Amino acid sequence: MASKEIQVKEYTVRAHKRQIHTRVFNFVCKQCDRSTSRETYGPRPLYCETCRPPGPPKKSLVEPKKKAKPRPMTYKSDGE
Ligand SMILES: [Zn+2]
């Protein structure tokens, strides 16, 4: 298999400000039935910030089950 060298350019991204389009929705929370407003950049929210506080999305709450792997046991056979 032939191999060759390629030149990889270095890219530098400078810190910059980015404008995201948010808008304030006035809506009634589905959970507490109170009219509230919430700033969002996505679709219309369904819940107020009290019921659904903003935060980093949790990727998964599935805990890996602690299951002891069956270890191969070495039995010493005595008296053979
Ligand atoms: Zn609510």
Coordinates of N, CA, C and O and ligand atoms in Angstrom, one line a residue:
M1 N 0.8 -1.2 0.0 CA 0.0 0.0 0.0 C 0.9 1.2 0.0 O 1.8 1.4 0.8
A2 N 0.6 2.1 -0.9 CA 1.4 3.3 -1.0 C 1.0 4.4 0.0 O -0.2 4.5 0.3
S3 N 1.9 5.1 0.5 CA 1.6 6.1 1.4 C 2.2 7.4 0.9 O 3.2 7.4 0.3
K4 N 1.5 8.5 1.2 CA 2.0 9.8 0.8 C 1.7 10.8 1.9 O 0.8 10.6 2.7
E5 N 2.5 11.8 1.8 CA 2.4 12.9 2.8 C 1.4 13.9 2.3 O 1.5 14.3 1.1
I6 N 0.6 14.4 3.1 CA -0.3 15.5 2.7 C -0.1 16.6 3.7 O 0.3 16.4 4.8
Q7 N -0.3 17.8 3.2 CA -0.2 19.0 4.0 C -1.5 19.4 4.6 O -2.5 19.6 3.9
V8 N -1.5 19.4 5.9 CA -2.8 19.8 6.6 C -2.7 21.3 7.0 O -1.7 21.6 7.7
K9 N -3.6 22.0 6.5 CA -3.6 23.4 6.9 C -4.0 23.6 8.3 O -4.8 22.9 8.8
E10 N -3.5 24.7 8.9 CA -3.9 25.0 10.2 C -5.0 26.0 10.2 O -4.8 27.1 9.6
Y11 N -6.0 25.7 10.8 CA -7.1 26.7 10.9 C -7.2 27.3 12.3 O -7.2 26.6 13.2
T12 N -7.4 28.5 12.3 CA -7.6 29.2 13.6 C -8.9 29.9 13.6 O -9.1 30.7 12.7
V13 N -9.7 29.6 14.6 CA -10.9 30.3 14.7 C -10.8 31.3 15.9 O -10.6 30.9 17.0
R14 N -11.0 32.5 15.6 CA -10.9 33.5 16.6 C -12.2 33.6 17.4 O -13.3 33.3 16.8
A15 N -12.0 34.0 18.6 CA -13.3 34.1 19.4 C -14.1 35.2 18.7 O -13.6 36.2 18.3
H16 N -15.4 34.9 18.7 CA -16.2 35.9 18.1 C -17.6 35.8 18.7 O -18.0 34.8 19.4
K17 N -18.3 36.9 18.5 CA -19.6 36.9 19.0 C -20.6 36.4 18.0 O -20.4 36.6 16.8
R18 N -21.5 35.6 18.4 CA -22.5 35.1 17.5 C -23.9 35.5 18.0 O -24.2 35.4 19.1
Q19 N -24.6 35.9 17.0 CA -25.9 36.4 17.4 C -26.9 35.2 17.2 O -27.0 34.6 16.1
I20 N -27.6 34.9 18.2 CA -28.6 33.8 18.0 C -29.9 34.5 18.2 O -30.1 35.5 18.9
H21 N -30.8 34.0 17.5 CA -32.2 34.6 17.4 C -33.0 34.0 18.5 O -33.5 32.8 18.4
T22 N -33.2 34.7 19.5 CA -34.1 34.2 20.6 C -35.3 35.1 20.6 O -35.3 36.2 20.1
R23 N -36.3 34.5 21.1 CA -37.5 35.4 21.2 C -38.3 34.9 22.5 O -38.1 33.8 23.0
V24 N -39.0 35.8 23.0 CA -39.7 35.6 24.2 C -41.1 35.1 23.9 O -41.9 35.8 23.2
F25 N -41.4 34.0 24.3 CA -42.8 33.5 24.1 C -43.6 33.7 25.4 O -43.2 33.5 26.5
N26 N -44.8 34.1 25.1 CA -45.8 34.2 26.2 C -46.7 33.0 26.1 O -47.3 32.9 25.0
F27 N -46.7 32.2 27.1 CA -47.5 31.0 26.9 C -48.0 30.6 28.3 O -47.6 31.1 29.3
V28 N -48.8 29.6 28.3 CA -49.3 29.0 29.5 C -48.6 27.7 29.7 O -48.6 26.8 28.9
C29 N -48.0 27.5 30.9 CA -47.3 26.3 31.2 C -48.2 25.1 31.3 O -49.3 25.2 31.8
K30 N -47.8 24.1 30.7 CA -48.6 22.9 30.6 C -48.7 22.2 32.0 O -49.6 21.4 32.2
Q31 N -47.8 22.5 32.8 CA -47.7 21.7 34.0 C -48.4 22.5 35.2 O -49.2 21.9 35.9
C32 N -48.1 23.8 35.3 CA -48.7 24.5 36.4 C -49.8 25.4 36.0 O -50.4 26.1 36.8
D33 N -50.1 25.5 34.7 CA -51.2 26.2 34.2 C -51.1 27.7 34.5 O -52.1 28.4 34.6
R34 N -49.9 28.2 34.6 CA -49.7 29.6 34.9 C -49.2 30.2 33.6 O -48.3 29.7 32.9
S35 N -49.6 31.4 33.3 CA -49.1 32.1 32.2 C -47.7 32.6 32.5 O -47.5 33.2 33.5
T36 N -46.9 32.4 31.6 CA -45.5 32.8 31.8 C -44.8 33.2 30.5 O -45.4 33.0 29.5
S37 N -43.7 33.7 30.6 CA -42.9 34.0 29.4 C -41.5 33.4 29.5 O -41.0 33.3 30.6
R38 N -41.0 33.0 28.4 CA -39.7 32.4 28.5 C -39.0 32.7 27.2 O -39.6 32.6 26.1
E39 N -37.7 33.0 27.4 CA -36.9 33.3 26.2 C -36.4 32.0 25.7 O -35.8 31.2 26.4
T40 N -36.5 31.8 24.4 CA -36.0 30.6 23.8 C -35.6 30.8 22.4 O -36.0 31.8 21.8
Y41 N -34.7 30.0 22.0 CA -34.3 30.1 20.6 C -34.8 28.9 19.7 O -34.4 28.7 18.6
G42 N -35.6 28.1 20.4 CA -36.1 27.0 19.7 C -37.6 27.2 19.4 O -38.1 28.3 19.3
P43 N -38.3 26.1 19.4 CA -39.8 26.2 19.2 C -40.4 26.7 20.5 O -39.8 26.8 21.6
R44 N -41.7 26.9 20.4 CA -42.4 27.4 21.6 C -42.3 26.4 22.7 O -42.6 25.2 22.6
P45 N -41.9 26.9 23.9 CA -41.8 26.0 25.0 C -43.1 25.6 25.6 O -44.1 26.3 25.4
L46 N -43.1 24.5 26.3 CA -44.4 24.0 26.8 C -44.4 24.3 28.3 O -45.5 24.3 28.9
Y47 N -43.3 24.4 28.9 CA -43.3 24.5 30.4 C -42.5 25.7 30.8 O -41.6 26.2 30.1
C48 N -42.9 26.2 32.0 CA -42.2 27.4 32.4 C -40.8 27.0 33.0 O -40.5 25.9 33.2
E49 N -40.1 28.1 33.4 CA -38.8 27.8 33.9 C -38.8 27.1 35.3 O -37.8 26.6 35.7
T50 N -39.9 27.2 35.9 CA -40.0 26.6 37.2 C -40.2 25.1 37.1 O -39.6 24.3 37.8
C51 N -41.0 24.8 36.1 CA -41.3 23.3 35.9 C -40.1 22.7 35.2 O -39.8 21.5 35.4
R52 N -39.6 23.4 34.2 CA -38.5 22.8 33.4 C -37.4 23.8 33.5 O -37.2 24.6 32.5
P53 N -36.6 23.8 34.5 CA -35.5 24.7 34.6 C -34.5 24.5 33.5 O -34.2 23.3 33.2
P54 N -34.0 25.6 32.9 CA -33.0 25.4 31.8 C -31.7 24.8 32.4 O -31.3 25.2 33.5
G55 N -31.1 24.1 31.6 CA -29.8 23.5 32.1 C -29.2 22.7 31.0 O -29.8 22.5 29.9
P56 N -28.1 22.2 31.2 CA -27.5 21.3 30.2 C -28.3 20.0 30.1 O -28.7 19.5 31.1
P57 N -28.5 19.7 28.9 CA -29.3 18.5 28.6 C -28.6 17.2 29.1 O -27.4 17.0 28.9
K58 N -29.3 16.5 29.9 CA -28.7 15.3 30.4 C -28.7 14.2 29.3 O -29.7 13.9 28.7
K59 N -27.6 13.7 29.0 CA -27.5 12.8 27.9 C -28.2 11.5 28.2 O -29.1 11.1 27.4
S60 N -28.0 11.0 29.3 CA -28.7 9.7 29.6 C -28.7 9.5 31.1 O -27.7 9.7 31.7
L61 N -29.8 9.1 31.6 CA -29.9 8.8 33.0 C -29.8 7.3 33.2 O -30.0 6.9 34.3
V62 N -29.5 6.7 32.2 CA -29.4 5.2 32.3 C -28.1 4.9 33.0 O -27.0 5.1 32.4
E63 N -28.2 4.3 34.1 CA -27.0 3.9 34.8 C -26.6 2.6 34.3 O -27.4 1.7 34.1
P64 N -25.3 2.5 34.1 CA -24.8 1.1 33.8 C -25.0 0.2 34.9 O -24.6 0.4 36.1
K65 N -25.7 -0.9 34.6 CA -26.0 -1.8 35.7 C -24.8 -2.5 36.2 O -23.9 -3.0 35.4
K66 N -24.7 -2.5 37.5 CA -23.5 -3.2 38.0 C -23.8 -4.7 38.1 O -24.5 -5.1 38.9
K67 N -23.2 -5.3 37.2 CA -23.5 -6.7 37.1 C -22.1 -7.4 37.2 O -21.2 -7.1 36.4
A68 N -22.0 -8.2 38.2 CA -20.7 -8.9 38.4 C -20.5 -9.9 37.2 O -21.4 -10.7 37.0
K69 N -19.4 -9.7 36.6 CA -19.2 -10.6 35.5 C -18.8 -12.0 36.1 O -18.0 -12.0 37.0
P70 N -19.3 -12.9 35.5 CA -19.0 -14.3 36.0 C -17.5 -14.6 35.7 O -17.1 -14.5 34.5
R71 N -16.8 -14.7 36.7 CA -15.4 -14.9 36.5 C -15.1 -16.4 36.4 O -15.7 -17.2 37.2
P72 N -14.2 -16.7 35.6 CA -13.9 -18.1 35.5 C -13.1 -18.6 36.8 O -12.2 -17.9 37.2
M73 N -13.7 -19.5 37.4 CA -13.1 -20.0 38.6 C -12.2 -21.1 38.4 O -12.4 -22.0 37.5
T74 N -11.2 -21.1 39.1 CA -10.2 -22.2 39.0 C -10.4 -23.1 40.3 O -10.1 -22.6 41.4
Y75 N -10.9 -24.2 40.0 CA -11.1 -25.1 41.1 C -9.9 -26.0 41.2 O -9.4 -26.6 40.3
K76 N -9.4 -26.0 42.4 CA -8.3 -27.0 42.6 C -8.9 -28.3 43.0 O -9.7 -28.4 44.0
S77 N -8.6 -29.2 42.2 CA -9.1 -30.5 42.5 C -8.1 -31.3 43.4 O -7.0 -31.4 43.0
D78 N -8.5 -31.5 44.5 CA -7.6 -32.2 45.4 C -7.9 -33.7 45.3 O -8.9 -34.2 45.0
G79 N -6.8 -34.3 45.6 CA -6.9 -35.8 45.7 C -7.1 -36.4 44.3 O -8.1 -37.2 44.2
E80 N -6.3 -36.0 43.4 CA -6.5 -36.8 42.2 C -5.3 -37.7 42.0 O -4.2 -37.4 42.4
Ligands
ZN1 ZN -44.9 25.6 35.1

